[in-house]
PDB file of C-alpha atoms in Angstrom:
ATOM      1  CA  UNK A   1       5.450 -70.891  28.674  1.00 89.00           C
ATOM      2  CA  UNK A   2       6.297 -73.615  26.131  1.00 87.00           C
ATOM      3  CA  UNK A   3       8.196 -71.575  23.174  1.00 83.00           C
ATOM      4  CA  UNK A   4       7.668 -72.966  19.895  1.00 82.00           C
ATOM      5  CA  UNK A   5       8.354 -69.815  17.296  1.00 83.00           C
ATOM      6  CA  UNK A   6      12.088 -69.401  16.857  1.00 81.00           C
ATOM      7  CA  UNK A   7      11.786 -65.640  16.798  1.00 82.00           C
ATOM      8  CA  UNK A   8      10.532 -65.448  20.644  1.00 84.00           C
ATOM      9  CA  UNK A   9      13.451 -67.340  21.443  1.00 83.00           C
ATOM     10  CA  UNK A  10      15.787 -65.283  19.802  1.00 82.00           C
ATOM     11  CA  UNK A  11      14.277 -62.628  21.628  1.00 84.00           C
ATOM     12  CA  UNK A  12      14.298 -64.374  24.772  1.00 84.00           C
ATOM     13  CA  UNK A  13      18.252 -65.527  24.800  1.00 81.00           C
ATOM     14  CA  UNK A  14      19.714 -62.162  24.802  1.00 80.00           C
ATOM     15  CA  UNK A  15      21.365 -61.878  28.570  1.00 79.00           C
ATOM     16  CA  UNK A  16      20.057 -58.152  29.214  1.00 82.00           C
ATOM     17  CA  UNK A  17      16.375 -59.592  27.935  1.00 87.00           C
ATOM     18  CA  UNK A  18      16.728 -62.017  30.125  1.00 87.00           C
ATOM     19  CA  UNK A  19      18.003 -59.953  32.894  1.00 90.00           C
ATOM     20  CA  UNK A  20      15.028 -57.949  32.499  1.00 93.00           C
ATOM     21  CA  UNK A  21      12.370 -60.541  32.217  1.00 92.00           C
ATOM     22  CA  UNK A  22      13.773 -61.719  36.012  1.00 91.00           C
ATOM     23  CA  UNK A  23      12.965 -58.318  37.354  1.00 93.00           C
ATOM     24  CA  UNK A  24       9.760 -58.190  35.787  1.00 96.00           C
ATOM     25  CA  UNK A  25       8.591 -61.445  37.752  1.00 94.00           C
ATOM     26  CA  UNK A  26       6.624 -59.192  39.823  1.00 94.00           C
ATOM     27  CA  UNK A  27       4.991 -56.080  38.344  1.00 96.00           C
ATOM     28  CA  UNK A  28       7.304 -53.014  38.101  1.00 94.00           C
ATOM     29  CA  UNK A  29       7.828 -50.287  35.696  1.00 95.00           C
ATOM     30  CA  UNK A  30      10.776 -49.511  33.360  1.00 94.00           C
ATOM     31  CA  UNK A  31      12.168 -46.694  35.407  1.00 93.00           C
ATOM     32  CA  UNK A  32      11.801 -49.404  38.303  1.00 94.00           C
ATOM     33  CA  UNK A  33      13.459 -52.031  37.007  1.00 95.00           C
ATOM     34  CA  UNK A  34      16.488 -49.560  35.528  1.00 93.00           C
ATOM     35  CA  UNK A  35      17.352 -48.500  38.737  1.00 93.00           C
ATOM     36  CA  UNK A  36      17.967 -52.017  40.014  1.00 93.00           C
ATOM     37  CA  UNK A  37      19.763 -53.023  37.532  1.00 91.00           C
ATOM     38  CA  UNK A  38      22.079 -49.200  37.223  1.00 89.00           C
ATOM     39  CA  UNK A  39      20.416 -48.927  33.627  1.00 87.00           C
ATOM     40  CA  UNK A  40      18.628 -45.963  31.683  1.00 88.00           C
ATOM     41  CA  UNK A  41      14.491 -46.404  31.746  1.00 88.00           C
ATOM     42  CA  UNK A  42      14.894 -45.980  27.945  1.00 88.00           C
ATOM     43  CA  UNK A  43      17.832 -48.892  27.531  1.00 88.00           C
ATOM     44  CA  UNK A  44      15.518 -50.792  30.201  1.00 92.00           C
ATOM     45  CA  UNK A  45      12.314 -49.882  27.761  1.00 93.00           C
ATOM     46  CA  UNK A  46      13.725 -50.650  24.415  1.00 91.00           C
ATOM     47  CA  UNK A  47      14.241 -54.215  25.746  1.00 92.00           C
ATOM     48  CA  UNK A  48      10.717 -54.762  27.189  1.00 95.00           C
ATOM     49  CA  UNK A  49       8.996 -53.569  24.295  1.00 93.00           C
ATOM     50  CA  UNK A  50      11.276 -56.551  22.481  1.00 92.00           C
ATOM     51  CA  UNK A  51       9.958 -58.667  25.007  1.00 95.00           C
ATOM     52  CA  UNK A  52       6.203 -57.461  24.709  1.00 96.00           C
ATOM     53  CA  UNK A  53       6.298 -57.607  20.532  1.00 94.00           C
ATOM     54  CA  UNK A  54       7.298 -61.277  21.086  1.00 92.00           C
ATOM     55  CA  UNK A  55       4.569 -61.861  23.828  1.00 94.00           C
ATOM     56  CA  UNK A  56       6.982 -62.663  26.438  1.00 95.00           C
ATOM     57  CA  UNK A  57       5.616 -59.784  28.959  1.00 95.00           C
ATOM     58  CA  UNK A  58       2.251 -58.200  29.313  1.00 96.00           C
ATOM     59  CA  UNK A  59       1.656 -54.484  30.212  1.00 95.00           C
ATOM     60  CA  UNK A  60      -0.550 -54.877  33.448  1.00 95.00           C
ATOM     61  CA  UNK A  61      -1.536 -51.741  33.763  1.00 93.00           C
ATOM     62  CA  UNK A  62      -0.956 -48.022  33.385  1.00 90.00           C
ATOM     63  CA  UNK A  63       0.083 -45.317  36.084  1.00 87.00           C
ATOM     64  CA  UNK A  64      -0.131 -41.186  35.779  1.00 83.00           C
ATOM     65  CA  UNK A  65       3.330 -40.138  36.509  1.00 80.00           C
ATOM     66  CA  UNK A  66       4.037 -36.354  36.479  1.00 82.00           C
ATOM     67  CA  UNK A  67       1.202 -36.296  33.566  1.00 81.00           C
ATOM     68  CA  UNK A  68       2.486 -38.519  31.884  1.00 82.00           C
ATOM     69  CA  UNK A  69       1.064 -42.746  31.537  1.00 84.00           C
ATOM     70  CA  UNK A  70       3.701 -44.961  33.074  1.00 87.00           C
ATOM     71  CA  UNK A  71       3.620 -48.456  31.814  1.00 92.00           C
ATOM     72  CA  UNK A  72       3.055 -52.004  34.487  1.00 95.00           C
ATOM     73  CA  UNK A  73       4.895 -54.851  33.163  1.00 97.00           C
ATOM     74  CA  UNK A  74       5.324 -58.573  34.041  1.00 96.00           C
ATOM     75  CA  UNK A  75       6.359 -61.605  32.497  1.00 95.00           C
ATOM     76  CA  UNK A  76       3.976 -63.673  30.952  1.00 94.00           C
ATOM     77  CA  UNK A  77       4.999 -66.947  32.749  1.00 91.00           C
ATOM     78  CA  UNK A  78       7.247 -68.018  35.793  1.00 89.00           C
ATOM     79  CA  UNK A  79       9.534 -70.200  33.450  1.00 86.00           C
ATOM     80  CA  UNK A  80       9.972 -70.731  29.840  1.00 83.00           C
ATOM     81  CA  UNK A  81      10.689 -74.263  28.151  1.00 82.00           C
ATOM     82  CA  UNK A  82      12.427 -73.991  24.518  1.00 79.00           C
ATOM     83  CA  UNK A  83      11.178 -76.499  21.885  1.00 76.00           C
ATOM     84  CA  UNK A  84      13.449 -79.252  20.992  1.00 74.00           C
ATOM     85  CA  UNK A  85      13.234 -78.351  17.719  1.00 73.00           C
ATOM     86  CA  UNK A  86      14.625 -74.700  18.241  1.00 71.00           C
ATOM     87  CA  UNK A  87      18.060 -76.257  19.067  1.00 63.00           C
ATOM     88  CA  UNK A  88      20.214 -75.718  16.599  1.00 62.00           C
ATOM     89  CA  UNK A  89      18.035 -73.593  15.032  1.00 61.00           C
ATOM     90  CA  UNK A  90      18.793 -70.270  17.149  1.00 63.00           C
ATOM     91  CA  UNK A  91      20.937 -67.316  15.244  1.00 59.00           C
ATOM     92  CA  UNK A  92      20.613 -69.316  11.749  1.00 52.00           C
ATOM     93  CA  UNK A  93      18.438 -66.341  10.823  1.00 52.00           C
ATOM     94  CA  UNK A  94      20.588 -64.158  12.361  1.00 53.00           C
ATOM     95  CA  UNK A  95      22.819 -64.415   9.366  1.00 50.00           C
ATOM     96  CA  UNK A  96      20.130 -64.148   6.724  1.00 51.00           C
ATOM     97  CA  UNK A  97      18.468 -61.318   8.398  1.00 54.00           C
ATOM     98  CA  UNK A  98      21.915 -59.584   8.834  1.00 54.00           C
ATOM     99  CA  UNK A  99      21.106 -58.822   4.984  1.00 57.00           C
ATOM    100  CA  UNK A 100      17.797 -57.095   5.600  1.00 66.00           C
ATOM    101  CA  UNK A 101      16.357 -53.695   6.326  1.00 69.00           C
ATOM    102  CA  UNK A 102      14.419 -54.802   9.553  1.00 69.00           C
ATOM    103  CA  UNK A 103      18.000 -56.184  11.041  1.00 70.00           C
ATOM    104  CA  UNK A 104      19.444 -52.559   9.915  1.00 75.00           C
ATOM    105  CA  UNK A 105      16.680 -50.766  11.721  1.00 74.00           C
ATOM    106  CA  UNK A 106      16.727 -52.894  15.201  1.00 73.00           C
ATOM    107  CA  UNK A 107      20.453 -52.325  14.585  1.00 76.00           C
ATOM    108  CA  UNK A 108      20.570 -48.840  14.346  1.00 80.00           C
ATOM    109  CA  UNK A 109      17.460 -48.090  17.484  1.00 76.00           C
ATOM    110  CA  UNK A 110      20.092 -50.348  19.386  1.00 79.00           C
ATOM    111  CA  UNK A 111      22.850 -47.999  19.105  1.00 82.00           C
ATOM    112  CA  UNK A 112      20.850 -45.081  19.536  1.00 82.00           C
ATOM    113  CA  UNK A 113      19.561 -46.587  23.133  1.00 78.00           C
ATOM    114  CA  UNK A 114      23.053 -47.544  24.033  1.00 79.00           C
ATOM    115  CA  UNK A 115      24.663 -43.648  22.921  1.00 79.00           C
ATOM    116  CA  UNK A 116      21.432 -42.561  24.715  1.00 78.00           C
ATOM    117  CA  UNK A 117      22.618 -44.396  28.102  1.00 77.00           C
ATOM    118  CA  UNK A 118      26.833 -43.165  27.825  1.00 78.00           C
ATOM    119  CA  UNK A 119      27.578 -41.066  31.062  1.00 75.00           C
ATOM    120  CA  UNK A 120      28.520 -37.254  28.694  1.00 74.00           C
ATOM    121  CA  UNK A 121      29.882 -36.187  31.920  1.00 79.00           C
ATOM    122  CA  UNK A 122      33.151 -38.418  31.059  1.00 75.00           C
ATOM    123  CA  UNK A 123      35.019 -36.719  28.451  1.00 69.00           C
ATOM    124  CA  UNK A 124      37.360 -39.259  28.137  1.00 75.00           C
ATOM    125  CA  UNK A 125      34.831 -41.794  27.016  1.00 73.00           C
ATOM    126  CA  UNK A 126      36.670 -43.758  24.628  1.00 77.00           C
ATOM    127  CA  UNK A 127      34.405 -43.899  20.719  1.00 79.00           C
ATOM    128  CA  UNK A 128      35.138 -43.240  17.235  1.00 82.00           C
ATOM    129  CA  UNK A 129      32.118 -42.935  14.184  1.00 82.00           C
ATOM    130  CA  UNK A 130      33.570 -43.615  11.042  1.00 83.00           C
ATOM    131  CA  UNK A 131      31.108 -42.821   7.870  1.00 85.00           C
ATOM    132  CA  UNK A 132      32.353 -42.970   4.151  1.00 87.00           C
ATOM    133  CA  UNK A 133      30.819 -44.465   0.765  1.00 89.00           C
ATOM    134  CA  UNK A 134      32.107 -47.165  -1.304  1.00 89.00           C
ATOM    135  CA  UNK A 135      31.188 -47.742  -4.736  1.00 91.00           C
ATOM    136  CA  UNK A 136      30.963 -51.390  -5.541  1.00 91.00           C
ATOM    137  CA  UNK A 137      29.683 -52.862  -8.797  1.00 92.00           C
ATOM    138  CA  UNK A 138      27.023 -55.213  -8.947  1.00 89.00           C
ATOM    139  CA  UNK A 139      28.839 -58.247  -9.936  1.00 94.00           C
ATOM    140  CA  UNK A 140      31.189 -58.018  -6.730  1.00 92.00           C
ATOM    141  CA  UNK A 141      28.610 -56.955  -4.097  1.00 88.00           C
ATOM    142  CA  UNK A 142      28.509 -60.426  -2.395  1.00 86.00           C
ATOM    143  CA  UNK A 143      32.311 -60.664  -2.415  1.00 89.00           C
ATOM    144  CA  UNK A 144      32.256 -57.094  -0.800  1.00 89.00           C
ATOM    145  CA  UNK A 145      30.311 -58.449   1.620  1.00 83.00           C
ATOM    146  CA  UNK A 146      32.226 -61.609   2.369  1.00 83.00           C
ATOM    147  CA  UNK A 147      35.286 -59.303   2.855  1.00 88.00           C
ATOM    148  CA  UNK A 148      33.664 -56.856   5.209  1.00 86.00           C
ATOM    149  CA  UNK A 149      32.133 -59.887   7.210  1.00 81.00           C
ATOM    150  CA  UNK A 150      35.758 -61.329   7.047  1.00 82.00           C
ATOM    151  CA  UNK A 151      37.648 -58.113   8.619  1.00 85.00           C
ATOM    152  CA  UNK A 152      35.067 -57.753  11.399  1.00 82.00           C
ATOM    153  CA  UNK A 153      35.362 -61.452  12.089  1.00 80.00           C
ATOM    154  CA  UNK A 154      39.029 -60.694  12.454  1.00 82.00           C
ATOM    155  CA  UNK A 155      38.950 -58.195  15.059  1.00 83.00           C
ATOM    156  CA  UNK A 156      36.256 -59.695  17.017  1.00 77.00           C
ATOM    157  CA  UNK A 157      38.375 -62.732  17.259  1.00 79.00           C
ATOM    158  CA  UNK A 158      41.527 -60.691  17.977  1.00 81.00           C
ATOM    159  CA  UNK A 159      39.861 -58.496  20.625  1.00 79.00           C
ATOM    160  CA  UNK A 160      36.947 -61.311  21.659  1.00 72.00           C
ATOM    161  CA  UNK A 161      38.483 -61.961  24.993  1.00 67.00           C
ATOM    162  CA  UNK A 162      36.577 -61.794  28.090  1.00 66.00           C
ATOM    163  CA  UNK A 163      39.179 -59.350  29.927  1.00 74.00           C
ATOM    164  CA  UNK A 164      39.260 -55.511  29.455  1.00 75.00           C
ATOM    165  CA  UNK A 165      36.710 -52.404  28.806  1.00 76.00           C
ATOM    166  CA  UNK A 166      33.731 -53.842  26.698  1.00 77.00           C
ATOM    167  CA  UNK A 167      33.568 -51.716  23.352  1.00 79.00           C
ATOM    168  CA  UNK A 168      30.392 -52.051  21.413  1.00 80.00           C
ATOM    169  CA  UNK A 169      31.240 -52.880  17.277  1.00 81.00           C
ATOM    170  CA  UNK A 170      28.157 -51.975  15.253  1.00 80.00           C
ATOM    171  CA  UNK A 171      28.250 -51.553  11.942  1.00 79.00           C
ATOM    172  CA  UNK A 172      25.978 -50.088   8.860  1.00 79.00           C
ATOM    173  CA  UNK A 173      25.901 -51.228   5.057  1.00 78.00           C
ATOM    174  CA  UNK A 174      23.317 -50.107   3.146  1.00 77.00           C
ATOM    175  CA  UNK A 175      22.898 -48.813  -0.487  1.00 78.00           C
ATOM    176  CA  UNK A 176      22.992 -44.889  -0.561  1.00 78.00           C
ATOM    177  CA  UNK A 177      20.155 -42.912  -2.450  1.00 72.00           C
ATOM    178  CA  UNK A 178      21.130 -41.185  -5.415  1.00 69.00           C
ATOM    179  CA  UNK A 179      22.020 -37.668  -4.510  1.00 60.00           C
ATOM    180  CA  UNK A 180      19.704 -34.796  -5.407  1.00 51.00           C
ATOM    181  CA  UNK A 181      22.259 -32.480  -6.712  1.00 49.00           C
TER     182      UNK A 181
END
């Protein structure tokens, strides 16, 4: 499959997309593919219906399990080729979007899959939530911004090393509604 829309190839180049899409070479189901890879079916399903919104798999079919209709996935093609004119062009968005509701949303269903998939047997599972409001006014929103981007830049280059327990960093700006009382 030759890709020309940057937005399938942002889907594609994600490693655990990717991981997926190899699995789904042959037809196989969610649940089938998480237990190979020693993932939840929903982590496992979040990512293919990424993958089928940017037409990079197809739902084959459809199975009755325990009552309830099982999608058949497979990737749409054996290989995929990236158009020249994609390079350089990959995660340029990322930054715009990073401003957007949409990003927020995908943001937020991503976190929920990943807290979704944390073994709660473990009690000493390392995590913090942190949740407070700021009050910033209009004229220094972007410089607001530039500092928050600036202090998360600074501990994912202080802690960006490839030894040690991966911690997922996922953060949430968005404007608060008034309050009702």
């Amino acid at each position: 499959m030759y890709l020309e829309e940057l937005e399938q190839a942002e889907i594609l180049l994600k490693p655990q997309r990717i991981e997926v899409l190899r699995q789904l070479a042959e037809p196989g189901t969610c649940t089938d593919v998480a237990n190979r890879l020693g993932q939840t079916p929903q982590r496992v399903y979040y990512q293919v219906r990424k993958l089928v919104d940017a037409g990079l798999v197809d739902q084959v079919s459809v199975r009755k399990v325990r009552g309830i209709d099982e999608g058949i996935y497979q990737a749409s093609a054996r290989s995929y080729w990236l158009s020249p004119r994609l390079v350089g062009r990959i995660g340029l968005r990322k930054a715009q979007d990073e401003l957007s509701l949409g990003y927020l949303l995908d943001l937020m269903e991503e976190v929920q899959a990943d807290v979704a998939a944390l073994d709660r047997t473990r009690p000493e599972l390392p995590s913090i939530g942190v949740s407070g409001e700021i009050r910033v006014p209009p004229e220094q929103r972007q410089q607001f911004m530039a500092d928050l981007q600036s202090a998360l830049q600074a501990l994912f280059t202080k802690y960006g090393g490839s030894e040690g327990d991966a911690f997922k960093v996922a953060m949430a700006c968005y404007p608060k509604g008034e309050d009702d009382d």
